[in-house]
Coordinates of C-alpha atoms in Angstrom, one line a residue:
M435 CA -21.5 10.4 17.6
S436 CA -18.0 9.7 16.4
K437 CA -17.4 7.0 13.9
R438 CA -15.3 3.9 14.7
A439 CA -12.9 2.4 12.2
V440 CA -10.8 -0.8 12.3
I441 CA -7.5 -0.8 10.4
T442 CA -5.7 -4.1 9.8
G443 CA -2.1 -3.6 9.0
I444 CA -2.0 -0.4 11.1
T445 CA 1.7 -0.8 11.8
G446 CA 2.5 -0.6 8.1
Q447 CA 3.2 2.6 6.1
D448 CA -0.4 3.0 4.9
G449 CA -1.9 2.0 8.2
S450 CA 0.0 4.7 10.1
Y451 CA -1.0 7.5 7.6
L452 CA -4.6 6.3 7.5
A453 CA -4.8 6.3 11.3
E454 CA -3.5 9.9 11.4
L455 CA -6.1 10.9 8.8
L456 CA -9.0 9.2 10.6
L457 CA -8.0 10.7 14.0
E458 CA -8.1 14.2 12.3
Q459 CA -11.6 13.4 11.1
G460 CA -12.7 12.6 14.7
Y461 CA -12.8 8.8 14.4
E462 CA -12.2 6.3 17.1
V463 CA -9.4 4.1 15.6
V464 CA -8.9 0.5 16.5
G465 CA -5.7 -1.1 15.0
V466 CA -5.3 -4.8 14.5
T467 CA -1.9 -6.4 15.3
R468 CA -0.6 -9.9 15.1
R469 CA 1.3 -11.2 18.0
L470 CA 4.9 -11.0 16.8
S471 CA 8.1 -12.1 18.6
A472 CA 9.5 -8.6 18.0
P473 CA 7.3 -5.5 18.2
N474 CA 7.0 -3.5 15.0
S475 CA 5.2 -0.3 16.0
W476 CA 7.7 2.4 15.2
R477 CA 5.4 4.0 12.6
I478 CA 2.6 4.4 15.1
E479 CA 4.5 5.1 18.3
H480 CA 3.3 8.8 18.2
L481 CA -0.3 7.6 18.1
L482 CA -0.4 4.9 20.7
D483 CA -2.1 7.1 23.3
R484 CA -4.9 7.9 20.9
I485 CA -5.7 4.5 19.3
E486 CA -6.7 1.1 20.6
L487 CA -4.8 -2.0 19.5
R488 CA -6.4 -5.4 19.4
P489 CA -5.0 -8.8 18.5
A490 CA -6.3 -10.7 15.4
D491 CA -4.9 -12.5 12.5
L492 CA -6.0 -12.9 8.9
L493 CA -5.2 -16.6 9.1
D494 CA -7.6 -17.0 12.1
Q495 CA -11.3 -16.7 11.2
L496 CA -12.5 -16.8 14.8
S497 CA -10.2 -13.9 15.8
L498 CA -11.7 -11.8 13.0
I499 CA -15.3 -12.6 13.9
R500 CA -14.6 -11.8 17.6
L501 CA -12.9 -8.5 16.6
V502 CA -15.7 -7.3 14.4
D503 CA -18.3 -8.4 16.9
D504 CA -16.6 -6.6 19.8
V505 CA -15.7 -3.4 18.1
R506 CA -18.7 -3.1 15.7
P507 CA -16.9 -0.5 13.5
H508 CA -18.6 1.7 10.9
E509 CA -15.7 1.2 8.6
L510 CA -13.0 -1.5 8.2
Y511 CA -9.9 -0.9 6.2
N512 CA -8.1 -4.1 5.3
L513 CA -4.4 -3.1 4.7
A514 CA -2.8 -6.2 6.2
A515 CA -0.9 -8.3 3.6
M516 CA 2.4 -9.9 2.7
S517 CA 3.3 -6.7 0.8
F518 CA 6.8 -7.2 -0.5
V519 CA 6.5 -8.5 -4.1
P520 CA 9.9 -10.4 -4.4
A521 CA 9.3 -12.3 -1.1
S522 CA 6.1 -13.7 -2.7
W523 CA 8.3 -16.1 -4.8
D524 CA 10.0 -17.4 -1.6
Q525 CA 6.7 -17.8 0.2
P526 CA 3.9 -18.2 -2.4
L527 CA 1.6 -20.3 -0.2
L528 CA 1.7 -18.0 2.8
T529 CA 1.3 -15.0 0.4
G530 CA -1.9 -16.6 -0.8
E531 CA -3.2 -17.4 2.7
Y532 CA -2.8 -13.8 3.8
N533 CA -3.5 -11.8 0.6
A534 CA -6.3 -14.0 -0.9
Q535 CA -8.0 -16.2 1.7
G536 CA -7.3 -13.6 4.4
V537 CA -9.5 -11.2 2.6
T538 CA -12.2 -13.9 2.3
R539 CA -12.1 -14.3 6.1
V540 CA -12.5 -10.6 6.6
M541 CA -15.5 -10.5 4.2
E542 CA -17.0 -13.5 5.9
A543 CA -16.6 -12.0 9.4
I544 CA -18.5 -8.9 8.2
R545 CA -21.2 -11.0 6.5
Q546 CA -21.7 -13.0 9.6
V547 CA -21.7 -10.2 12.2
D548 CA -22.9 -6.9 10.6
T549 CA -23.4 -6.3 6.8
S550 CA -23.8 -2.6 7.3
I551 CA -20.0 -2.2 8.0
R552 CA -18.3 -0.5 5.1
V553 CA -15.1 -2.3 4.0
Y554 CA -12.1 -1.1 2.1
Q555 CA -9.8 -3.7 0.4
A556 CA -6.3 -2.8 -0.7
S557 CA -5.9 -3.9 -4.3
S558 CA -2.7 -3.3 -6.2
S559 CA -1.3 -2.1 -9.5
E560 CA 0.7 -5.4 -9.5
M561 CA -2.5 -7.1 -10.6
F562 CA -2.0 -5.5 -14.1
G563 CA 1.5 -7.1 -14.3
K564 CA 2.2 -7.7 -18.0
V565 CA 0.1 -4.8 -19.0
R566 CA -2.6 -5.0 -21.7
E567 CA -2.9 -1.3 -22.2
T568 CA -1.2 1.9 -21.1
P569 CA -2.2 3.7 -18.9
Q570 CA -4.1 1.2 -16.8
S571 CA -7.7 2.0 -15.7
E572 CA -10.4 0.2 -13.8
A573 CA -11.4 -1.6 -17.0
T574 CA -7.9 -2.9 -17.9
P575 CA -7.7 -6.7 -17.8
F576 CA -5.4 -8.2 -15.1
Y577 CA -2.3 -10.2 -16.0
P578 CA -0.4 -10.6 -12.7
R579 CA 3.3 -11.6 -12.9
S580 CA 4.1 -12.7 -9.3
P581 CA 2.4 -14.8 -6.6
Y582 CA 1.7 -11.4 -4.9
G583 CA -0.1 -10.1 -8.0
V584 CA -2.1 -13.3 -8.3
S585 CA -3.1 -13.2 -4.7
K586 CA -4.3 -9.6 -5.0
V587 CA -6.4 -10.5 -8.1
F588 CA -8.2 -13.2 -6.0
A589 CA -8.7 -10.6 -3.2
H590 CA -10.0 -8.0 -5.6
Y591 CA -12.6 -10.4 -7.2
I592 CA -13.7 -11.9 -3.8
T593 CA -14.4 -8.3 -2.7
V594 CA -16.5 -7.7 -5.8
N595 CA -18.2 -11.1 -5.2
Y596 CA -19.3 -10.2 -1.7
R597 CA -20.5 -6.8 -2.8
E598 CA -22.7 -8.3 -5.5
S599 CA -23.8 -11.4 -3.6
Y600 CA -24.4 -10.0 -0.1
D601 CA -24.9 -6.3 -0.8
L602 CA -21.9 -5.4 1.3
F603 CA -20.5 -1.9 0.9
A604 CA -17.1 -3.3 -0.1
V605 CA -14.7 -1.3 -2.3
S606 CA -11.2 -1.9 -3.7
G607 CA -8.6 0.8 -4.2
I608 CA -6.2 -0.3 -7.0
L609 CA -3.3 1.7 -5.7
F610 CA -0.2 2.2 -7.7
N611 CA 3.2 2.5 -6.0
H612 CA 3.0 4.9 -3.1
E613 CA 6.0 5.7 -0.9
S614 CA 7.0 7.8 2.1
P615 CA 9.7 8.1 4.7
R616 CA 7.9 5.3 6.5
R617 CA 8.5 2.8 3.6
G618 CA 10.4 -0.4 4.6
L619 CA 14.0 -0.7 3.6
E620 CA 13.3 -3.6 1.2
F621 CA 11.4 -1.3 -1.2
V622 CA 13.5 0.3 -4.0
T623 CA 12.5 3.9 -3.2
R624 CA 13.6 3.7 0.4
K625 CA 16.5 1.5 -0.5
V626 CA 17.8 4.3 -2.7
T627 CA 17.1 7.2 -0.2
H628 CA 18.6 5.2 2.7
G629 CA 21.6 4.3 0.5
V630 CA 22.1 8.0 -0.4
A631 CA 22.1 8.9 3.4
R632 CA 24.6 6.2 4.2
I633 CA 26.9 7.2 1.3
K634 CA 26.6 10.9 2.4
A635 CA 27.5 9.9 5.9
G636 CA 30.6 8.0 4.8
L637 CA 29.1 4.7 6.0
A638 CA 29.0 3.1 2.5
D639 CA 30.4 3.8 -0.9
T640 CA 28.2 1.9 -3.3
L641 CA 24.5 1.0 -3.8
S642 CA 23.5 -2.2 -5.6
L643 CA 20.2 -2.1 -7.6
G644 CA 18.4 -4.3 -10.1
N645 CA 16.6 -3.1 -13.2
L646 CA 17.2 0.7 -13.6
D647 CA 14.9 0.8 -16.6
A648 CA 11.8 -0.5 -14.7
R649 CA 9.2 2.3 -14.7
R650 CA 6.6 3.0 -12.0
D651 CA 3.9 5.5 -11.2
W652 CA 5.0 6.7 -7.8
G653 CA 3.0 8.8 -5.4
F654 CA 2.9 9.8 -1.7
A655 CA 1.3 7.4 0.7
G656 CA -0.3 10.3 2.7
D657 CA -2.2 11.3 -0.4
Y658 CA -3.3 7.7 -1.2
V659 CA -4.9 7.0 2.2
R660 CA -7.1 10.0 1.7
A661 CA -8.5 8.3 -1.4
M662 CA -9.2 5.1 0.7
W663 CA -11.3 7.2 3.1
L664 CA -13.1 9.1 0.3
M665 CA -14.2 5.7 -1.3
L666 CA -16.0 4.7 1.9
Q667 CA -17.9 8.1 2.1
R668 CA -19.6 7.6 -1.3
D669 CA -23.3 6.6 -1.7
E670 CA -22.3 3.7 -4.0
A671 CA -19.6 1.2 -3.5
D672 CA -17.1 1.0 -6.4
D673 CA -13.5 0.4 -7.3
Y674 CA -11.0 3.0 -8.2
V675 CA -7.5 3.3 -9.6
I676 CA -5.4 5.6 -7.5
A677 CA -2.3 6.9 -9.2
T678 CA -0.5 10.1 -10.3
G679 CA -0.8 9.3 -14.1
K680 CA 2.9 9.9 -14.5
S681 CA 5.7 7.3 -14.6
H682 CA 9.4 7.5 -13.8
S683 CA 12.2 5.0 -14.1
V684 CA 14.3 3.7 -11.3
R685 CA 17.2 5.6 -12.9
E686 CA 15.3 8.9 -12.6
L687 CA 14.6 8.0 -8.9
V688 CA 18.3 7.5 -8.4
E689 CA 19.2 10.7 -10.2
V690 CA 16.9 12.9 -8.1
A691 CA 17.9 11.3 -4.8
F692 CA 21.6 11.5 -5.3
A693 CA 21.5 15.0 -6.7
H694 CA 19.4 16.2 -3.8
A695 CA 22.3 15.1 -1.5
G696 CA 24.9 16.7 -3.7
L697 CA 26.2 13.3 -5.0
D698 CA 26.9 11.9 -8.5
W699 CA 25.0 8.7 -8.7
R700 CA 27.3 7.3 -11.4
E701 CA 30.1 7.1 -8.9
H702 CA 28.2 5.0 -6.5
V703 CA 25.4 2.9 -8.1
R704 CA 26.1 -0.7 -9.3
T705 CA 23.6 -3.0 -11.1
D706 CA 23.4 -6.5 -9.7
P707 CA 21.7 -9.2 -11.9
A708 CA 20.8 -11.1 -8.7
L709 CA 18.4 -8.4 -7.8
L710 CA 16.3 -8.8 -11.0
R711 CA 12.8 -10.4 -10.6
P712 CA 12.0 -13.8 -12.2
A713 CA 9.3 -12.1 -14.2
E714 CA 9.6 -8.3 -14.4
V715 CA 6.8 -5.9 -14.5
D716 CA 8.2 -3.2 -16.8
H717 CA 5.8 -0.3 -17.1
L718 CA 3.0 0.5 -14.7
I719 CA 1.2 3.8 -15.1
G720 CA -2.3 4.5 -13.8
N721 CA -5.2 6.5 -15.1
P722 CA -6.8 8.2 -12.1
A723 CA -9.5 10.0 -14.1
K724 CA -12.4 8.2 -12.4
A725 CA -11.0 9.0 -8.9
E726 CA -10.5 12.6 -9.9
R727 CA -14.0 12.8 -11.3
E728 CA -16.0 10.9 -8.7
L729 CA -14.0 11.3 -5.5
G730 CA -12.5 14.7 -6.2
W731 CA -9.1 13.2 -5.4
R732 CA -5.8 14.6 -6.6
P733 CA -2.3 13.9 -5.4
S734 CA -0.6 16.9 -3.6
V735 CA 3.0 15.7 -3.7
D736 CA 4.8 15.2 -7.0
F737 CA 7.6 12.7 -7.8
E738 CA 10.5 15.0 -7.2
G739 CA 9.0 16.3 -4.0
L740 CA 8.4 12.8 -2.8
V741 CA 12.0 11.7 -3.4
R742 CA 13.4 14.8 -1.8
M743 CA 11.1 14.3 1.3
M744 CA 12.4 10.7 1.7
V745 CA 16.1 11.7 1.2
D746 CA 15.7 14.5 3.8
A747 CA 14.1 12.1 6.3
D748 CA 16.9 9.5 5.9
L749 CA 19.6 12.2 6.2
E750 CA 18.0 13.2 9.5
R751 CA 17.8 9.7 10.9
P752 CA 20.6 8.3 13.1
S753 CA 23.1 7.0 10.6
G754 CA 22.4 3.5 9.3
S755 CA 18.9 3.1 10.9

């Protein structure tokens, strides 16, 4: 009998890669979509004949209960969120509704309908924020520095709470930055690779960026969704840091991306103070030792390979898209 999985946020970067992985594993995949005025399914267009899409919304408890009751999945992956950190200052209340209370609604739906459903919650390295230790592990205290980070801490602990209170198989993956050619243009990695492609095509001459010294632990999204799946195959529910264990600066990202396209970044990159965050998170680097030890997980794509993959994909896209 094939397993059934529900993925909220299936139209996002991670959702699309996870759907591909689960289909390869023989799952029936049901994706959850919100009713939007403009469709946003470009990342999963190639999968639409192999998956089922159902409407539900993290702001609507009844829609989630109905979804879980109708589908009765074996696994539920909650990847839906307000995921762009800078926007969380513009919309802090909505960020909290989706990223914090939205997770409570998901857990509550599972508690009410079927407590045997295994659930994955997408936690974030942004929870560490103003880091207390380097590298960050599952035991590192949280100190979030944005409404997004704060909302994810709530979601993380409500997941732990439902696991301990109701014996749910509920896990959180504390994922560090993970990128791909499917990343949205608002994220710095894709902003850089898309900017390189536009400059190479003669459509632009400059690229404006914020803090070039900010450092992140960047991995490939396709690797990270494999870790999500592995967490739900364990005998015991637990939380894991998923990271490469290596950090790079935005400046290094720029250097690799421009060099791959045969360009000198110093001729094109401008720093813009308006693009700095109100409270910067300077240095995130994860310690994936527990995931390596217990899940047997290791990333397959390194930093340079990831950046080159993204530049190549943007160079192949129709100019400016």
